[in-house]
């Protein structure tokens, strides 16, 4: 049963975490493209897709945790320091995704959409749309600019480093019986 849980854990990590790390990494660059060409709808469409990938596959990442706990339990390593550190880093990565990345991606998209509405409809209608889309009521206000792109890139970098660290801990775990 341990091998089945381990296979499911690794597959879930590849299928769920991989797309989030790639999509989140691409988001800041495409945001800069959207800012450079305000009339072009293609970057905004791409941003929506990247955000959807982060949101959906981030949710699927729960499977990684579930199968990870099942694997650790069947291997009787739940009290191991390397596993506890991995759990803490995974929790921190999830927190970064949920609190820093997804809300800011969503707010940047809403602000870009509001900016497009402002350009199309006019200043008076667009101003209220921009206020509504800028994250009001969500706790995150994002004005799409180069700084937003840099912050999203930094948060994504930390998110990716955390996952890379967890991966290393899973492969080269201290006290491993695999001899690695």
Short mmCIF file of N, CA and C in Angstrom, two decimals:
data_model
loop_
_atom_site.label_atom_id
_atom_site.label_comp_id
_atom_site.label_asym_id
_atom_site.label_seq_id
_atom_site.Cartn_x
_atom_site.Cartn_y
_atom_site.Cartn_z
N UNK A 1 0.82 -1.19 0.00
CA UNK A 1 0.00 0.00 0.00
C UNK A 1 0.86 1.26 0.00
N UNK A 2 2.03 1.18 0.64
CA UNK A 2 2.92 2.33 0.69
C UNK A 2 3.33 2.77 -0.71
N UNK A 3 3.65 1.81 -1.57
CA UNK A 3 4.08 2.15 -2.93
C UNK A 3 2.96 2.83 -3.70
N UNK A 4 1.73 2.36 -3.52
CA UNK A 4 0.59 2.99 -4.19
C UNK A 4 0.43 4.43 -3.71
N UNK A 5 0.47 4.64 -2.40
CA UNK A 5 0.35 6.00 -1.87
C UNK A 5 1.48 6.89 -2.37
N UNK A 6 2.69 6.35 -2.42
CA UNK A 6 3.84 7.13 -2.88
C UNK A 6 3.68 7.51 -4.35
N UNK A 7 3.25 6.55 -5.17
CA UNK A 7 3.02 6.83 -6.60
C UNK A 7 1.95 7.91 -6.76
N UNK A 8 0.85 7.78 -6.02
CA UNK A 8 -0.23 8.78 -6.11
C UNK A 8 0.24 10.14 -5.61
N UNK A 9 1.05 10.15 -4.56
CA UNK A 9 1.60 11.40 -4.02
C UNK A 9 2.49 12.09 -5.06
N UNK A 10 3.38 11.35 -5.66
CA UNK A 10 4.29 11.93 -6.66
C UNK A 10 3.52 12.39 -7.89
N UNK A 11 2.58 11.59 -8.36
CA UNK A 11 1.77 11.99 -9.53
C UNK A 11 0.95 13.24 -9.22
N UNK A 12 0.37 13.28 -8.03
CA UNK A 12 -0.41 14.47 -7.65
C UNK A 12 0.49 15.71 -7.61
N UNK A 13 1.71 15.54 -7.10
CA UNK A 13 2.65 16.67 -7.04
C UNK A 13 3.00 17.16 -8.45
N UNK A 14 3.24 16.22 -9.35
CA UNK A 14 3.60 16.60 -10.72
C UNK A 14 2.43 17.28 -11.42
N UNK A 15 1.26 16.68 -11.29
CA UNK A 15 0.08 17.17 -12.01
C UNK A 15 -0.47 18.46 -11.39
N UNK A 16 -0.41 18.60 -10.08
CA UNK A 16 -1.02 19.76 -9.43
C UNK A 16 -0.03 20.91 -9.21
N UNK A 17 1.12 20.61 -8.67
CA UNK A 17 2.06 21.68 -8.32
C UNK A 17 2.81 22.19 -9.55
N UNK A 18 3.17 21.31 -10.45
CA UNK A 18 3.91 21.72 -11.65
C UNK A 18 3.22 22.83 -12.43
N UNK A 19 1.95 22.65 -12.81
CA UNK A 19 1.28 23.71 -13.56
C UNK A 19 1.17 25.03 -12.80
N UNK A 20 0.98 24.96 -11.49
CA UNK A 20 0.88 26.21 -10.71
C UNK A 20 2.20 26.95 -10.73
N UNK A 21 3.31 26.24 -10.56
CA UNK A 21 4.61 26.92 -10.55
C UNK A 21 4.90 27.55 -11.90
N UNK A 22 4.56 26.86 -12.98
CA UNK A 22 4.81 27.41 -14.32
C UNK A 22 3.88 28.58 -14.61
N UNK A 23 2.58 28.40 -14.36
CA UNK A 23 1.61 29.47 -14.66
C UNK A 23 1.87 30.71 -13.81
N UNK A 24 2.16 30.51 -12.53
CA UNK A 24 2.44 31.66 -11.66
C UNK A 24 3.72 32.37 -12.10
N UNK A 25 4.69 31.62 -12.60
CA UNK A 25 5.94 32.21 -13.07
C UNK A 25 5.73 33.02 -14.35
N UNK A 26 4.79 32.59 -15.19
CA UNK A 26 4.53 33.28 -16.45
C UNK A 26 3.69 34.55 -16.25
N UNK A 27 2.89 34.58 -15.20
CA UNK A 27 1.93 35.66 -15.00
C UNK A 27 2.58 37.05 -15.00
N UNK A 28 3.66 37.29 -14.26
CA UNK A 28 4.25 38.64 -14.25
C UNK A 28 4.72 39.11 -15.63
N UNK A 29 5.31 38.23 -16.40
CA UNK A 29 5.79 38.62 -17.74
C UNK A 29 4.61 39.00 -18.64
N UNK A 30 3.56 38.19 -18.60
CA UNK A 30 2.39 38.48 -19.44
C UNK A 30 1.69 39.74 -18.93
N UNK A 31 1.72 39.99 -17.62
CA UNK A 31 1.16 41.23 -17.08
C UNK A 31 1.90 42.43 -17.65
N UNK A 32 3.22 42.33 -17.73
CA UNK A 32 4.00 43.43 -18.32
C UNK A 32 3.62 43.64 -19.78
N UNK A 33 3.38 42.54 -20.51
CA UNK A 33 2.94 42.65 -21.91
C UNK A 33 1.59 43.36 -21.99
N UNK A 34 0.67 43.00 -21.09
CA UNK A 34 -0.65 43.63 -21.09
C UNK A 34 -0.54 45.11 -20.77
N UNK A 35 0.36 45.47 -19.88
CA UNK A 35 0.55 46.88 -19.53
C UNK A 35 1.18 47.66 -20.67
N UNK A 36 2.03 47.00 -21.44
CA UNK A 36 2.71 47.65 -22.56
C UNK A 36 1.78 47.87 -23.75
N UNK A 37 0.75 47.03 -23.86
CA UNK A 37 -0.18 47.13 -24.99
C UNK A 37 -1.61 47.15 -24.45
N UNK A 38 -2.05 48.29 -23.89
CA UNK A 38 -3.36 48.34 -23.24
C UNK A 38 -4.54 48.00 -24.15
N UNK A 39 -4.41 48.18 -25.43
CA UNK A 39 -5.51 47.89 -26.34
C UNK A 39 -5.58 46.44 -26.80
N UNK A 40 -4.55 45.67 -26.49
CA UNK A 40 -4.46 44.28 -26.96
C UNK A 40 -5.14 43.35 -25.95
N UNK A 41 -6.12 42.59 -26.41
CA UNK A 41 -6.88 41.69 -25.52
C UNK A 41 -6.16 40.36 -25.30
N UNK A 42 -5.21 40.01 -26.17
CA UNK A 42 -4.55 38.70 -26.05
C UNK A 42 -3.82 38.49 -24.72
N UNK A 43 -3.02 39.46 -24.26
CA UNK A 43 -2.36 39.23 -22.96
C UNK A 43 -3.36 39.07 -21.81
N UNK A 44 -4.45 39.81 -21.86
CA UNK A 44 -5.45 39.70 -20.79
C UNK A 44 -6.10 38.32 -20.82
N UNK A 45 -6.36 37.81 -21.99
CA UNK A 45 -6.91 36.45 -22.12
C UNK A 45 -5.92 35.43 -21.57
N UNK A 46 -4.66 35.62 -21.89
CA UNK A 46 -3.62 34.72 -21.37
C UNK A 46 -3.53 34.82 -19.85
N UNK A 47 -3.62 36.03 -19.32
CA UNK A 47 -3.58 36.22 -17.87
C UNK A 47 -4.75 35.50 -17.20
N UNK A 48 -5.93 35.58 -17.80
CA UNK A 48 -7.09 34.87 -17.24
C UNK A 48 -6.83 33.37 -17.20
N UNK A 49 -6.26 32.86 -18.28
CA UNK A 49 -5.96 31.42 -18.33
C UNK A 49 -4.92 31.04 -17.29
N UNK A 50 -3.87 31.82 -17.16
CA UNK A 50 -2.83 31.53 -16.17
C UNK A 50 -3.39 31.59 -14.75
N UNK A 51 -4.24 32.57 -14.50
CA UNK A 51 -4.85 32.67 -13.16
C UNK A 51 -5.76 31.46 -12.90
N UNK A 52 -6.51 31.06 -13.89
CA UNK A 52 -7.40 29.90 -13.74
C UNK A 52 -6.58 28.64 -13.46
N UNK A 53 -5.46 28.48 -14.14
CA UNK A 53 -4.58 27.33 -13.89
C UNK A 53 -4.10 27.36 -12.44
N UNK A 54 -3.64 28.52 -11.99
CA UNK A 54 -3.16 28.64 -10.60
C UNK A 54 -4.26 28.31 -9.60
N UNK A 55 -5.45 28.80 -9.86
CA UNK A 55 -6.56 28.59 -8.93
C UNK A 55 -7.02 27.13 -8.92
N UNK A 56 -7.25 26.56 -10.09
CA UNK A 56 -7.78 25.19 -10.17
C UNK A 56 -6.74 24.17 -9.72
N UNK A 57 -5.54 24.25 -10.25
CA UNK A 57 -4.51 23.28 -9.89
C UNK A 57 -4.01 23.48 -8.46
N UNK A 58 -4.08 24.73 -7.98
CA UNK A 58 -3.77 24.97 -6.58
C UNK A 58 -4.74 24.22 -5.68
N UNK A 59 -6.00 24.22 -6.06
CA UNK A 59 -7.01 23.45 -5.31
C UNK A 59 -6.76 21.95 -5.39
N UNK A 60 -6.33 21.50 -6.56
CA UNK A 60 -6.03 20.07 -6.71
C UNK A 60 -4.81 19.66 -5.89
N UNK A 61 -4.01 20.66 -5.49
CA UNK A 61 -2.83 20.39 -4.68
C UNK A 61 -3.15 19.76 -3.34
N UNK A 62 -4.40 19.83 -2.92
CA UNK A 62 -4.83 19.16 -1.68
C UNK A 62 -4.53 17.66 -1.78
N UNK A 63 -4.63 17.11 -2.98
CA UNK A 63 -4.35 15.67 -3.18
C UNK A 63 -2.90 15.36 -2.82
N UNK A 64 -2.00 16.28 -3.08
CA UNK A 64 -0.59 16.07 -2.73
C UNK A 64 -0.46 15.88 -1.23
N UNK A 65 -1.13 16.73 -0.48
CA UNK A 65 -1.07 16.67 0.98
C UNK A 65 -1.72 15.38 1.49
N UNK A 66 -2.89 15.05 0.95
CA UNK A 66 -3.61 13.85 1.40
C UNK A 66 -2.78 12.59 1.15
N UNK A 67 -2.28 12.45 -0.08
CA UNK A 67 -1.47 11.26 -0.39
C UNK A 67 -0.12 11.30 0.33
N UNK A 68 0.38 12.50 0.59
CA UNK A 68 1.62 12.61 1.35
C UNK A 68 1.46 12.11 2.77
N UNK A 69 0.37 12.51 3.42
CA UNK A 69 0.12 12.02 4.77
C UNK A 69 -0.13 10.52 4.78
N UNK A 70 -0.84 10.01 3.76
CA UNK A 70 -1.08 8.57 3.69
C UNK A 70 0.24 7.82 3.51
N UNK A 71 1.12 8.35 2.67
CA UNK A 71 2.43 7.73 2.46
C UNK A 71 3.25 7.76 3.74
N UNK A 72 3.34 8.93 4.37
CA UNK A 72 4.13 9.07 5.60
C UNK A 72 3.60 8.18 6.70
N UNK A 73 2.29 8.08 6.79
CA UNK A 73 1.69 7.23 7.81
C UNK A 73 2.02 5.76 7.57
N UNK A 74 1.92 5.33 6.32
CA UNK A 74 2.22 3.93 6.01
C UNK A 74 3.71 3.62 6.15
N UNK A 75 4.56 4.64 6.02
CA UNK A 75 6.01 4.46 6.20
C UNK A 75 6.42 4.67 7.66
N UNK A 76 5.47 5.09 8.48
CA UNK A 76 5.71 5.35 9.90
C UNK A 76 6.80 6.40 10.11
N UNK A 77 6.71 7.52 9.37
CA UNK A 77 7.69 8.59 9.49
C UNK A 77 7.04 9.93 9.85
N UNK A 78 5.81 9.90 10.35
CA UNK A 78 5.09 11.14 10.65
C UNK A 78 5.82 12.04 11.65
N UNK A 79 6.64 11.48 12.50
CA UNK A 79 7.36 12.27 13.49
C UNK A 79 8.74 12.71 13.05
N UNK A 80 9.14 12.37 11.84
CA UNK A 80 10.48 12.71 11.36
C UNK A 80 10.61 14.22 11.13
N UNK A 81 11.78 14.73 11.49
CA UNK A 81 12.02 16.17 11.37
C UNK A 81 11.92 16.63 9.92
N UNK A 82 12.49 15.87 8.98
CA UNK A 82 12.45 16.28 7.57
C UNK A 82 11.01 16.37 7.08
N UNK A 83 10.14 15.51 7.57
CA UNK A 83 8.75 15.53 7.15
C UNK A 83 8.01 16.72 7.78
N UNK A 84 8.30 16.99 9.04
CA UNK A 84 7.67 18.13 9.71
C UNK A 84 8.08 19.43 9.04
N UNK A 85 9.36 19.54 8.68
CA UNK A 85 9.84 20.72 7.96
C UNK A 85 9.15 20.81 6.60
N UNK A 86 9.01 19.68 5.91
CA UNK A 86 8.33 19.66 4.60
C UNK A 86 6.88 20.10 4.73
N UNK A 87 6.21 19.64 5.77
CA UNK A 87 4.82 20.03 6.00
C UNK A 87 4.72 21.53 6.25
N UNK A 88 5.63 22.06 7.07
CA UNK A 88 5.63 23.49 7.36
C UNK A 88 5.88 24.31 6.09
N UNK A 89 6.84 23.87 5.27
CA UNK A 89 7.14 24.59 4.02
C UNK A 89 5.98 24.50 3.04
N UNK A 90 5.32 23.34 2.99
CA UNK A 90 4.15 23.17 2.12
C UNK A 90 3.02 24.09 2.57
N UNK A 91 2.81 24.17 3.88
CA UNK A 91 1.79 25.08 4.42
C UNK A 91 2.13 26.53 4.06
N UNK A 92 3.39 26.90 4.19
CA UNK A 92 3.82 28.26 3.86
C UNK A 92 3.61 28.55 2.36
N UNK A 93 3.95 27.58 1.51
CA UNK A 93 3.73 27.75 0.06
C UNK A 93 2.24 27.91 -0.24
N UNK A 94 1.41 27.12 0.41
CA UNK A 94 -0.04 27.24 0.20
C UNK A 94 -0.54 28.60 0.66
N UNK A 95 -0.01 29.08 1.77
CA UNK A 95 -0.39 30.40 2.29
C UNK A 95 0.01 31.50 1.30
N UNK A 96 1.19 31.40 0.75
CA UNK A 96 1.65 32.38 -0.25
C UNK A 96 0.73 32.36 -1.46
N UNK A 97 0.37 31.18 -1.90
CA UNK A 97 -0.53 31.06 -3.06
C UNK A 97 -1.89 31.68 -2.75
N UNK A 98 -2.45 31.33 -1.60
CA UNK A 98 -3.80 31.78 -1.26
C UNK A 98 -3.89 33.24 -0.83
N UNK A 99 -2.85 33.75 -0.18
CA UNK A 99 -2.93 35.10 0.38
C UNK A 99 -2.22 36.15 -0.49
N UNK A 100 -1.12 35.77 -1.12
CA UNK A 100 -0.34 36.75 -1.86
C UNK A 100 -0.51 36.65 -3.37
N UNK A 101 -0.52 35.45 -3.91
CA UNK A 101 -0.54 35.31 -5.37
C UNK A 101 -1.94 35.40 -5.98
N UNK A 102 -2.82 34.50 -5.59
CA UNK A 102 -4.14 34.45 -6.24
C UNK A 102 -4.92 35.76 -6.10
N UNK A 103 -5.01 36.35 -4.91
CA UNK A 103 -5.77 37.61 -4.82
C UNK A 103 -5.16 38.73 -5.65
N UNK A 104 -3.83 38.81 -5.70
CA UNK A 104 -3.19 39.87 -6.49
C UNK A 104 -3.33 39.62 -7.99
N UNK A 105 -3.27 38.36 -8.39
CA UNK A 105 -3.52 38.05 -9.80
C UNK A 105 -4.94 38.46 -10.18
N UNK A 106 -5.89 38.09 -9.34
CA UNK A 106 -7.29 38.41 -9.60
C UNK A 106 -7.51 39.92 -9.63
N UNK A 107 -6.93 40.62 -8.69
CA UNK A 107 -7.10 42.07 -8.63
C UNK A 107 -6.43 42.75 -9.83
N UNK A 108 -5.27 42.25 -10.25
CA UNK A 108 -4.61 42.81 -11.43
C UNK A 108 -5.46 42.60 -12.67
N UNK A 109 -6.05 41.42 -12.79
CA UNK A 109 -6.94 41.14 -13.92
C UNK A 109 -8.16 42.07 -13.90
N UNK A 110 -8.75 42.22 -12.73
CA UNK A 110 -9.91 43.09 -12.60
C UNK A 110 -9.54 44.54 -12.93
N UNK A 111 -8.39 44.97 -12.48
CA UNK A 111 -7.95 46.34 -12.76
C UNK A 111 -7.67 46.53 -14.24
N UNK A 112 -7.07 45.53 -14.88
CA UNK A 112 -6.84 45.62 -16.33
C UNK A 112 -8.16 45.68 -17.08
N UNK A 113 -9.12 44.89 -16.65
CA UNK A 113 -10.43 44.89 -17.28
C UNK A 113 -11.11 46.23 -17.06
N UNK A 114 -10.99 46.78 -15.86
CA UNK A 114 -11.57 48.09 -15.56
C UNK A 114 -10.90 49.17 -16.38
N UNK A 115 -9.59 49.06 -16.58
CA UNK A 115 -8.87 50.03 -17.40
C UNK A 115 -9.38 49.98 -18.83
N UNK A 116 -9.63 48.77 -19.32
CA UNK A 116 -10.17 48.62 -20.67
C UNK A 116 -11.56 49.22 -20.76
N UNK A 117 -12.36 49.04 -19.69
CA UNK A 117 -13.70 49.62 -19.67
C UNK A 117 -13.61 51.14 -19.66
N UNK A 118 -12.66 51.67 -18.88
CA UNK A 118 -12.47 53.12 -18.80
C UNK A 118 -12.13 53.67 -20.17
N UNK A 119 -11.24 53.00 -20.88
CA UNK A 119 -10.84 53.46 -22.20
C UNK A 119 -11.99 53.38 -23.19
N UNK A 120 -12.87 52.41 -23.01
CA UNK A 120 -13.96 52.19 -23.95
C UNK A 120 -15.17 53.05 -23.62
N UNK A 121 -15.58 53.09 -22.35
CA UNK A 121 -16.81 53.73 -21.95
C UNK A 121 -16.62 55.21 -21.65
N UNK A 122 -15.51 55.55 -21.04
CA UNK A 122 -15.29 56.93 -20.66
C UNK A 122 -14.90 57.02 -19.20
N UNK A 123 -14.42 58.15 -18.80
CA UNK A 123 -13.87 58.32 -17.46
C UNK A 123 -14.89 58.12 -16.35
N UNK A 124 -16.10 58.68 -16.47
CA UNK A 124 -17.02 58.64 -15.34
C UNK A 124 -17.49 57.22 -15.04
N UNK A 125 -17.90 56.47 -16.04
CA UNK A 125 -18.35 55.09 -15.81
C UNK A 125 -17.16 54.21 -15.49
N UNK A 126 -16.03 54.48 -16.12
CA UNK A 126 -14.85 53.66 -15.91
C UNK A 126 -14.26 53.82 -14.53
N UNK A 127 -14.36 55.00 -13.96
CA UNK A 127 -13.79 55.22 -12.63
C UNK A 127 -14.47 54.34 -11.60
N UNK A 128 -15.79 54.26 -11.64
CA UNK A 128 -16.48 53.40 -10.68
C UNK A 128 -16.18 51.94 -10.98
N UNK A 129 -16.04 51.58 -12.24
CA UNK A 129 -15.68 50.20 -12.57
C UNK A 129 -14.28 49.89 -12.09
N UNK A 130 -13.37 50.86 -12.21
CA UNK A 130 -11.99 50.64 -11.75
C UNK A 130 -11.94 50.47 -10.24
N UNK A 131 -12.74 51.27 -9.52
CA UNK A 131 -12.77 51.13 -8.06
C UNK A 131 -13.31 49.76 -7.66
N UNK A 132 -14.36 49.33 -8.34
CA UNK A 132 -14.96 48.03 -8.02
C UNK A 132 -14.02 46.90 -8.39
N UNK A 133 -13.34 47.03 -9.49
CA UNK A 133 -12.47 45.95 -9.95
C UNK A 133 -11.12 45.95 -9.27
N UNK A 134 -10.73 47.05 -8.67
CA UNK A 134 -9.40 47.17 -8.09
C UNK A 134 -9.23 46.41 -6.79
N UNK A 135 -10.17 45.58 -6.43
CA UNK A 135 -10.00 44.77 -5.25
C UNK A 135 -10.78 45.28 -4.06
N UNK A 136 -11.61 46.32 -4.24
CA UNK A 136 -12.38 46.84 -3.12
C UNK A 136 -13.27 45.73 -2.56
N UNK A 137 -13.23 45.57 -1.26
CA UNK A 137 -14.03 44.52 -0.64
C UNK A 137 -13.30 43.20 -0.57
N UNK A 138 -12.18 43.07 -1.26
CA UNK A 138 -11.42 41.82 -1.25
C UNK A 138 -10.19 41.93 -0.37
N UNK A 139 -9.86 43.14 0.05
CA UNK A 139 -8.71 43.31 0.91
C UNK A 139 -7.40 43.50 0.14
N UNK A 140 -7.43 43.41 -1.18
CA UNK A 140 -6.23 43.58 -1.98
C UNK A 140 -6.52 44.61 -3.06
N UNK A 141 -5.77 45.69 -3.04
CA UNK A 141 -5.92 46.71 -4.06
C UNK A 141 -4.68 46.65 -4.94
N UNK A 142 -4.90 46.45 -6.21
CA UNK A 142 -3.78 46.35 -7.15
C UNK A 142 -4.00 47.34 -8.27
N UNK A 143 -3.02 48.19 -8.47
CA UNK A 143 -3.01 49.05 -9.63
C UNK A 143 -2.03 48.41 -10.60
N UNK A 144 -2.52 47.98 -11.72
CA UNK A 144 -1.61 47.26 -12.61
C UNK A 144 -0.49 48.17 -13.12
N UNK A 145 0.70 47.89 -12.66
CA UNK A 145 1.88 48.63 -13.11
C UNK A 145 3.09 47.71 -12.99
N UNK A 146 4.26 48.23 -13.29
CA UNK A 146 5.48 47.42 -13.26
C UNK A 146 5.75 46.89 -11.85
N UNK A 147 5.43 47.66 -10.83
CA UNK A 147 5.66 47.24 -9.45
C UNK A 147 4.83 45.99 -9.12
N UNK A 148 3.60 45.96 -9.60
CA UNK A 148 2.74 44.79 -9.38
C UNK A 148 3.38 43.56 -9.99
N UNK A 149 3.90 43.70 -11.18
CA UNK A 149 4.56 42.60 -11.86
C UNK A 149 5.78 42.12 -11.07
N UNK A 150 6.55 43.06 -10.56
CA UNK A 150 7.75 42.71 -9.78
C UNK A 150 7.35 41.98 -8.50
N UNK A 151 6.34 42.48 -7.80
CA UNK A 151 5.88 41.84 -6.56
C UNK A 151 5.37 40.43 -6.82
N UNK A 152 4.56 40.28 -7.87
CA UNK A 152 4.06 38.95 -8.21
C UNK A 152 5.22 38.01 -8.55
N UNK A 153 6.22 38.53 -9.25
CA UNK A 153 7.40 37.72 -9.56
C UNK A 153 8.15 37.30 -8.31
N UNK A 154 8.27 38.21 -7.36
CA UNK A 154 8.97 37.90 -6.11
C UNK A 154 8.21 36.86 -5.30
N UNK A 155 6.90 37.04 -5.17
CA UNK A 155 6.09 36.08 -4.43
C UNK A 155 6.13 34.70 -5.10
N UNK A 156 6.09 34.71 -6.41
CA UNK A 156 6.16 33.45 -7.16
C UNK A 156 7.51 32.79 -6.95
N UNK A 157 8.57 33.58 -6.94
CA UNK A 157 9.90 33.03 -6.70
C UNK A 157 10.00 32.34 -5.35
N UNK A 158 9.47 32.98 -4.32
CA UNK A 158 9.47 32.37 -2.99
C UNK A 158 8.64 31.09 -2.99
N UNK A 159 7.46 31.15 -3.60
CA UNK A 159 6.59 29.98 -3.72
C UNK A 159 7.34 28.82 -4.38
N UNK A 160 8.01 29.10 -5.49
CA UNK A 160 8.73 28.06 -6.22
C UNK A 160 9.92 27.51 -5.45
N UNK A 161 10.65 28.38 -4.74
CA UNK A 161 11.78 27.93 -3.92
C UNK A 161 11.29 27.02 -2.79
N UNK A 162 10.15 27.37 -2.20
CA UNK A 162 9.59 26.51 -1.15
C UNK A 162 9.28 25.12 -1.69
N UNK A 163 8.65 25.06 -2.87
CA UNK A 163 8.33 23.75 -3.45
C UNK A 163 9.60 22.99 -3.85
N UNK A 164 10.59 23.69 -4.35
CA UNK A 164 11.85 23.03 -4.69
C UNK A 164 12.51 22.46 -3.44
N UNK A 165 12.46 23.21 -2.34
CA UNK A 165 13.03 22.73 -1.08
C UNK A 165 12.29 21.50 -0.57
N UNK A 166 10.97 21.52 -0.65
CA UNK A 166 10.18 20.36 -0.24
C UNK A 166 10.54 19.16 -1.11
N UNK A 167 10.69 19.38 -2.40
CA UNK A 167 11.06 18.28 -3.31
C UNK A 167 12.41 17.68 -2.92
N UNK A 168 13.37 18.54 -2.64
CA UNK A 168 14.70 18.06 -2.23
C UNK A 168 14.59 17.26 -0.93
N UNK A 169 13.84 17.79 0.03
CA UNK A 169 13.66 17.06 1.28
C UNK A 169 13.00 15.70 1.07
N UNK A 170 12.10 15.62 0.12
CA UNK A 170 11.42 14.35 -0.16
C UNK A 170 12.37 13.34 -0.82
N UNK A 171 13.31 13.83 -1.59
CA UNK A 171 14.24 12.93 -2.29
C UNK A 171 15.42 12.56 -1.40
N UNK A 172 16.02 13.55 -0.75
CA UNK A 172 17.20 13.33 0.07
C UNK A 172 16.80 13.51 1.54
N UNK A 173 15.93 12.68 1.99
CA UNK A 173 15.45 12.83 3.36
C UNK A 173 16.47 12.25 4.32
N UNK A 174 16.75 12.97 5.37
CA UNK A 174 17.69 12.47 6.38
C UNK A 174 17.18 11.18 7.02
N UNK A 175 18.06 10.22 7.21
CA UNK A 175 17.67 8.96 7.80
C UNK A 175 16.97 8.03 6.82
N UNK A 176 17.08 8.34 5.53
CA UNK A 176 16.40 7.53 4.53
C UNK A 176 16.94 6.11 4.53
N UNK A 177 16.04 5.19 4.28
CA UNK A 177 16.44 3.78 4.19
C UNK A 177 16.78 3.40 2.74
N UNK A 178 16.63 4.37 1.81
CA UNK A 178 16.91 4.08 0.40
C UNK A 178 18.38 4.19 0.07
N UNK A 179 19.16 4.76 0.99
CA UNK A 179 20.58 4.91 0.74
C UNK A 179 20.92 6.14 -0.06
N UNK A 180 19.93 6.98 -0.39
CA UNK A 180 20.17 8.18 -1.20
C UNK A 180 20.85 9.26 -0.38
#
